[in-house]
Amino acid sequence: MRTTRTVAGIAVLALALSACGGAGESDTSGTQAADSAVGVTKDSVVIGTHQPLTGPAAPGYSKISVGARAVFQSINDGGGINGRKIDYKVEDDGYNPTKTVEVVKKLVLQDKVFAIVGGLGTPTHSKVVDYLNTEGVPDLLVSSGALAWDNPQKAPMTFGYQLDYTREGKIQGKYIKDTFAGKKVGYFTQNDDVGRDTQAGLDQFIKDQTVAKQGYDSANTDVTPQLSALKAAGAEVVVCECIPAFTALSILAAAKIGYKPQFVVSSIGADPATLSGLLQDFAKRGGASVSSAQLLNGLIGTGYLPDVAQTSDPWVAYFKGIHDKYIPKEQLTNTLFYGMVLAYTFAQALKASGPDPTRQKIVEAMSSGSLKGPGLTPFGFSKDSHSGYTGGYVFKINPDTTTTVIQQPAVTDRGTGAITPYSGERATPDQVNLLGK
Amino acid sequence: MRTSLPEAPAGSPARPGNRRLPPLVLHILAALGALAVIVVLTLVTDEFTNLRIATVGYYLIAVAGLTLLTGLTGQVSLGHGAFMFIGAYTVALLVRRVPAFPLWADLLLAAAAGGLGGLLAGAAAARLRGPYLAGATLALAVGLPALTRRFQDFLGGSNGLSFTVHSRPAGLAGVVPELRWQTWIVWLSVLVALVFVVNIVRGKLGRTFRAVRDDEVAAALSGIHVGRTKILAFLVSAVCGGLAGGLQAYLLGTAAPGSFTPALSLSLLAAVVLGGLGSLWGALWGAIALVYFQAWSEDLADALHLNTDVANNLPLAVYGVILIVVVLAFPRGIQGGFQRLRGLLRRTAEKKENHENH
């Protein structure tokens, strides 16, 4: 066995030479200078995003970039922002974190993007925050409500977009406590920051009403065991903090076992149009046909953007115009709308960074608090906060799958602060006036 | 081991020059040559291509391990991604919890942890064969990542763990880009591991493996402990899987259950078949195909401005079509194709020579 020993010796020597310090040692190189303008030319700005176009989160979410692209097209056709067209590169990561790291490195190193805009997902995006901040790449409007994006000290380039899960949990918790006092509540949450952060909010109000907590993993689409456990625990209200596919799966699983709780769904998975489609699709694959209107009737959800059914809203009307012109064949869902608002908000920040945008300038524009937008509550952006929308409203789905607001918009903080109704004025599309000089 | 025979056995064609070199030395020289090629390759390509080269590296060792298991001992594993999962989480936990450990120790432990998993899986698998074995290993790929949910605080739930590995010596900052350095480390580790694997395949153990694959009864009759051999094959291939997972975690700074779905295990097996079952060169072609077919078909989808639904599924479809075509045309994979081509060329050359002689 002498040769074996030789090989082992060489192997150890080679590996020892390869690294002397500890693998986890902190690096000396800090954040790179952000005053660069990578990706910006005289007539274009290249931006990128990672989206689940395939995989477990694709049902529903794959439409976000479709909506965003339509808005960018409309802006480009109107002459762009300060004369620059927006080149929007969408990479599919399949909701797989390994893939996310690869495609984000591709966008940064190969496509040389100016910024990552609306990177989607908590398990996915959390793997690239360090990288983007080390490389000094603006990481704007992350499509997730995790608290992790709001950390200006550690991640100065990263900004949230959505109402964060703790704030949303507080608004839901208070609503449940007020409306369903004394009823037994079960939590059904995604096994990551979505679940953890939401419960931090819910528990402030309904901890003693809670009888069961169940979680799901996006790789496993059978949720019958969890719903059975919630049924067995006697939960009359089920708070579902799920992505659209899993909201639909939960509703179907509950129906299958004859369980009829009051579902309270958070904004990430409560879009009626998307859910209707998914319910029918999943049921068909299971060999059944269902009435999605019947299944969705009475479902309670939270939101922070106007519902696309509210055609009298000036922003809904504005985006419907873009929708009709560029993507008339796509169904106008709240998910599609989410992507449109995202794109519009980025364009506002780009405009606010002046005629010669740099990475530093767009970060300052994001922090300036100047972004006004389609949301029903304001953004939390400032020097000390990189938090997205700061509040939301509660709605109920009607028998015809339209929605009715049952609690007006309210804002709160991510700590234990009060929930206060919000009635501030929203700027209209005319007042923002993105195009032109 | 009988690797230090002074002379090649009589009758074998003596190749000039390397008659005196024992195979081990040859393999080490070949590995050094390969490392030099990789270093040159990374120097002439951009940083993102470096990442792809590194990706080929860790897939190579994973596929090589699976080749040894499936091609050499005939055990079909549909759960090889599970060993990558073990390796990746080992590195993730070590980097986060024991930051003082050097990288090479992390990687060695990742390989060891993968091996331990393989030992346990192999002990169960040695009693199974064919579809039963495939099913059992598939269960491993499905079930193991669920551990992250069970031990949510420790393993980070579905969100997984993220971390940054700093392996580049401080003196090289500004000289060698981080990704290039990482690519070198990945390939160095892969080549060291490959030297082991090649030595096993070409040595006595490799013959034992093949004997078990070809006829278990005959192997047992000639004194080979079949069960033990099968477990050993599982162990070696799981060590490779663990190392591959560890290298992936090191390279990408992440370990999350969403990356180790059964689809990963299946694509590893597909790469084995595509490259050429039972050939280590095939493992290289398989790993390259795994990384580049995907990338090319994505670029193609981009270039064609396809409808999103088509574009999203194109990479998988292309991969499937290539797999079918290659297997139909060359049942022994890409490497088999190369061999056939070489044989064809030699025969034509001989024919030509014969013609000239007459």
XYZ file of N, CA and C in Angstrom, chain A residues 123-252:
390
model
N -35.382 32.370 -0.793
C -34.273 31.405 -0.761
C -33.263 31.665 -1.862
N -33.730 32.231 -2.956
C -32.844 32.471 -4.080
C -32.043 33.759 -3.893
N -32.747 34.855 -3.689
C -32.036 36.137 -3.681
C -31.094 36.291 -2.490
N -31.429 35.626 -1.365
C -30.565 35.777 -0.192
C -29.145 35.275 -0.476
N -28.968 34.441 -1.508
C -27.649 33.899 -1.809
C -26.778 34.861 -2.619
N -27.349 35.928 -3.126
C -26.545 36.829 -3.955
C -26.397 38.224 -3.355
N -27.046 38.473 -2.213
C -26.977 39.810 -1.613
C -25.534 40.182 -1.275
N -24.809 39.265 -0.644
C -23.414 39.541 -0.287
C -22.586 39.857 -1.521
N -22.779 39.018 -2.537
C -22.003 39.185 -3.768
C -22.265 40.553 -4.392
N -23.560 40.887 -4.547
C -23.901 42.144 -5.208
C -23.370 43.334 -4.421
N -23.420 43.254 -3.095
C -22.929 44.372 -2.294
C -21.419 44.467 -2.326
N -20.737 43.323 -2.359
C -19.273 43.358 -2.466
C -18.838 43.944 -3.804
N -19.592 43.590 -4.853
C -19.245 44.078 -6.189
C -19.765 45.493 -6.431
N -20.556 46.023 -5.488
C -21.097 47.370 -5.654
C -22.169 47.475 -6.720
N -22.934 46.411 -6.903
C -24.011 46.428 -7.900
C -25.329 46.783 -7.211
N -26.008 47.847 -7.642
C -27.305 48.174 -7.037
C -28.259 46.987 -7.159
N -28.924 46.689 -6.056
C -29.768 45.505 -5.971
C -31.153 46.028 -5.560
N -31.921 46.439 -6.569
C -33.105 47.248 -6.293
C -34.395 46.449 -6.347
N -35.322 46.793 -5.443
C -36.688 46.273 -5.460
C -36.738 44.744 -5.487
N -36.093 44.150 -4.506
C -36.086 42.687 -4.407
C -37.524 42.190 -4.268
N -37.882 41.197 -5.080
C -39.256 40.705 -5.073
C -39.451 39.653 -3.999
N -39.540 40.107 -2.789
C -39.750 39.242 -1.639
C -39.997 40.174 -0.469
N -40.743 39.695 0.515
C -41.021 40.552 1.669
C -40.172 40.222 2.879
N -39.083 39.475 2.682
C -38.228 39.142 3.819
C -37.610 40.418 4.393
N -37.293 40.365 5.674
C -36.724 41.552 6.321
C -35.278 41.769 5.901
N -34.664 40.723 5.343
C -33.228 40.752 5.077
C -32.800 41.881 4.139
N -33.730 42.363 3.305
C -33.324 43.376 2.316
C -33.169 44.738 2.963
N -33.783 44.897 4.120
C -33.744 46.199 4.778
C -32.613 46.197 5.792
N -31.401 46.321 5.316
C -30.239 46.299 6.196
C -29.158 47.217 5.625
N -29.419 48.553 5.685
C -28.530 49.508 4.996
C -27.077 49.431 5.447
N -26.842 48.994 6.704
C -25.450 48.913 7.158
C -24.693 47.807 6.443
N -25.295 46.607 6.469
C -24.601 45.464 5.895
C -24.766 45.371 4.383
N -25.912 45.808 3.890
C -26.205 45.691 2.460
C -26.677 47.039 1.916
N -25.746 47.979 1.775
C -26.151 49.335 1.368
C -26.715 49.414 -0.041
N -26.433 48.406 -0.896
C -26.913 48.470 -2.283
C -28.294 47.817 -2.440
N -28.772 47.120 -1.412
C -29.995 46.331 -1.533
C -31.220 47.081 -1.001
N -32.301 47.053 -1.794
C -33.549 47.710 -1.398
C -34.718 46.747 -1.591
N -35.665 46.772 -0.641
C -36.866 45.947 -0.767
C -37.867 46.548 -1.739
N -39.003 45.912 -1.841
C -40.069 46.400 -2.708
C -41.413 46.168 -2.025
N -41.633 44.896 -1.643
C -42.930 44.526 -1.104
C -43.093 45.012 0.332
N -44.348 44.960 0.755
C -44.665 45.059 2.169
C -43.953 43.889 2.846
N -43.141 44.161 3.887
C -42.384 43.030 4.431
C -43.286 42.110 5.243
N -42.838 40.863 5.396
C -43.707 39.826 5.960
C -44.095 40.087 7.408
N -43.234 40.750 8.179
C -43.598 41.013 9.570
C -44.689 42.069 9.639
N -44.523 43.129 8.848
C -45.578 44.145 8.800
C -46.898 43.522 8.353
N -46.806 42.693 7.317
C -48.005 42.065 6.791
C -48.626 41.141 7.836
N -47.762 40.408 8.554
C -48.235 39.517 9.607
C -48.958 40.290 10.709
N -48.437 41.483 11.042
C -49.082 42.298 12.074
C -50.473 42.729 11.620
N -50.543 43.175 10.359
C -51.846 43.651 9.851
C -52.845 42.491 9.823
N -52.388 41.319 9.385
C -53.268 40.141 9.362
C -53.646 39.721 10.780
N -52.646 39.701 11.669
C -52.878 39.259 13.042
C -53.921 40.129 13.728
N -53.780 41.433 13.561
C -54.733 42.351 14.198
C -56.129 42.151 13.615
N -56.169 41.982 12.284
C -57.480 41.799 11.642
C -58.146 40.522 12.159
N -57.383 39.451 12.268
C -57.944 38.175 12.732
C -58.401 38.304 14.188
N -57.595 38.984 14.991
C -57.942 39.140 16.403
C -59.250 39.929 16.544
N -59.394 40.980 15.725
C -60.593 41.818 15.803
C -61.821 41.111 15.256
N -61.640 40.375 14.142
C -62.796 39.830 13.432
C -63.152 38.416 13.881
N -62.125 37.616 14.159
C -62.388 36.214 14.517
C -61.952 35.947 15.957
N -62.356 36.818 16.838
C -61.943 36.688 18.238
C -62.359 35.318 18.778
N -61.433 34.673 19.455
C -61.769 33.407 20.099
C -61.730 32.195 19.195
N -61.598 32.403 17.866
C -61.559 31.241 16.976
C -60.151 30.638 16.936
N -60.093 29.344 16.683
C -58.796 28.668 16.626
C -58.110 28.953 15.296
N -56.818 29.272 15.368
C -56.068 29.659 14.171
C -54.928 28.667 13.922
N -54.721 28.317 12.656
C -53.565 27.503 12.280
C -52.703 28.277 11.290
N -51.390 28.099 11.398
C -50.486 28.746 10.430
C -50.049 27.709 9.397
N -50.031 28.107 8.157
C -49.434 27.258 7.122
C -48.463 28.124 6.337
N -47.173 27.871 6.514
C -46.182 28.817 5.992
C -45.071 28.123 5.214
N -44.427 28.890 4.361
C -43.246 28.389 3.658
C -42.097 28.318 4.654
N -41.324 27.228 4.560
C -40.270 26.966 5.551
C -39.035 27.820 5.369
N -39.167 29.101 5.351
C -37.969 29.935 5.255
C -38.299 31.276 5.894
N -37.621 32.325 5.465
C -37.877 33.641 6.052
C -39.336 34.048 5.911
N -40.001 33.568 4.844
C -41.410 33.917 4.664
C -42.169 33.531 5.924
N -41.987 32.280 6.342
C -42.686 31.794 7.513
C -42.217 32.463 8.796
N -40.905 32.510 8.963
C -40.349 33.069 10.206
C -40.754 34.526 10.406
N -40.561 35.335 9.364
C -40.822 36.765 9.487
C -42.315 37.040 9.678
N -43.169 36.256 8.987
C -44.597 36.476 9.123
C -45.057 36.159 10.537
N -44.571 35.048 11.078
C -45.019 34.650 12.412
C -44.635 35.682 13.459
N -43.492 36.353 13.245
C -43.088 37.401 14.184
C -44.170 38.478 14.265
N -44.857 38.725 13.142
C -45.936 39.704 13.141
C -47.235 39.133 13.675
N -47.591 37.949 13.211
C -48.856 37.326 13.619
C -48.897 37.105 15.130
N -47.762 36.609 15.653
C -47.719 36.230 17.064
C -47.961 37.409 18.002
N -47.695 38.628 17.518
C -47.933 39.785 18.376
C -49.410 39.906 18.738
N -50.288 39.308 17.918
C -51.720 39.492 18.152
C -52.456 38.195 18.472
N -52.109 37.103 17.773
C -52.969 35.919 17.884
C -52.219 34.686 18.381
N -51.154 34.910 19.133
C -50.368 33.768 19.590
C -51.225 32.791 20.390
N -52.069 33.332 21.299
C -52.846 32.421 22.159
C -54.056 31.815 21.444
N -54.357 32.292 20.215
C -55.435 31.658 19.458
C -54.902 30.514 18.593
N -53.568 30.455 18.462
C -52.966 29.509 17.523
C -52.969 28.091 18.085
N -53.469 27.146 17.278
C -53.508 25.765 17.744
C -52.560 24.861 16.966
N -52.111 25.288 15.783
C -51.233 24.413 15.000
C -50.384 25.248 14.057
N -49.163 24.769 13.824
C -48.289 25.419 12.852
C -47.770 24.351 11.898
N -47.949 24.566 10.624
C -47.460 23.624 9.626
C -46.641 24.390 8.597
N -45.692 23.703 7.991
C -44.876 24.357 6.981
C -44.825 23.530 5.710
N -44.397 24.138 4.631
C -44.189 23.380 3.404
C -42.852 23.754 2.789
N -42.391 22.868 1.956
C -41.140 23.074 1.254
C -41.503 23.124 -0.224
N -40.984 24.092 -0.955
C -41.487 24.274 -2.318
C -41.170 23.090 -3.230
N -40.269 22.198 -2.787
C -39.946 21.058 -3.644
C -40.984 19.946 -3.524
N -41.816 19.992 -2.496
C -42.781 18.918 -2.273
C -44.204 19.441 -2.430
N -44.884 19.011 -3.470
C -46.182 19.607 -3.777
C -47.352 18.893 -3.111
N -47.081 17.882 -2.308
C -48.188 17.235 -1.609
C -48.373 17.892 -0.242
N -49.450 18.658 -0.086
C -49.650 19.357 1.181
C -50.816 18.769 1.975
N -51.336 17.631 1.520
C -52.465 17.015 2.228
C -52.126 16.702 3.699
N -50.912 16.168 3.996
C -50.614 15.889 5.406
C -50.716 17.129 6.294
N -50.202 18.247 5.786
C -50.227 19.456 6.596
C -51.654 19.950 6.820
N -52.446 19.932 5.730
C -53.831 20.403 5.865
C -54.619 19.466 6.778
N -54.312 18.169 6.708
C -54.983 17.215 7.605
C -54.630 17.524 9.053
N -53.384 17.864 9.295
C -52.957 18.179 10.663
C -53.670 19.433 11.173
N -53.826 20.413 10.288
C -54.516 21.640 10.684
C -55.978 21.338 10.993
N -56.553 20.449 10.158
C -57.948 20.061 10.385
C -58.077 19.343 11.724
N -57.123 18.426 11.963
C -57.172 17.644 13.193
C -57.033 18.533 14.427
N -56.268 19.636 14.277
C -56.085 20.534 15.413
C -57.294 21.439 15.609
N -58.239 21.357 14.684
C -59.466 22.135 14.814
C -59.334 23.597 14.434
N -58.332 23.931 13.604
C -58.153 25.331 13.206
C -59.325 25.796 12.344
N -59.978 26.882 12.780
C -61.104 27.418 11.999
C -60.639 28.484 11.020
N -59.510 29.105 11.350
C -58.917 30.093 10.449
C -57.526 29.578 10.084
N -57.211 29.508 8.781
C -55.873 29.095 8.374
C -55.173 30.268 7.693
N -54.082 30.707 8.316
C -53.289 31.772 7.716
C -52.297 31.108 6.778
N -52.410 31.396 5.480
C -51.584 30.733 4.482
C -50.576 31.733 3.941
N -49.309 31.548 4.331
C -48.248 32.441 3.836
C -47.522 31.683 2.750
N -48.152 31.648 1.584
C -47.689 30.734 0.549
C -47.538 31.449 -0.789
N -46.644 30.912 -1.611
C -46.547 31.383 -2.989
C -47.797 30.876 -3.733
N -48.147 31.464 -4.875
C -49.443 31.158 -5.506
C -49.701 29.658 -5.682
N -48.684 28.918 -6.160
C -48.892 27.496 -6.403
C -49.328 26.792 -5.122
N -48.767 27.202 -4.005
C -49.072 26.501 -2.756
C -50.354 26.994 -2.102
N -50.756 28.227 -2.397
C -52.088 28.649 -1.965
C -53.111 27.769 -2.663
N -52.952 27.620 -3.969
C -53.893 26.807 -4.745
C -53.879 25.363 -4.271
N -52.684 24.807 -4.041
C -52.594 23.415 -3.583
C -53.268 23.237 -2.227
N -53.112 24.238 -1.339
C -53.723 24.141 -0.015
C -55.238 24.148 -0.119
N -55.765 25.047 -0.957
C -57.218 25.130 -1.116
C -57.753 23.799 -1.640
N -57.049 23.229 -2.622
C -57.489 21.953 -3.194
C -57.380 20.822 -2.174
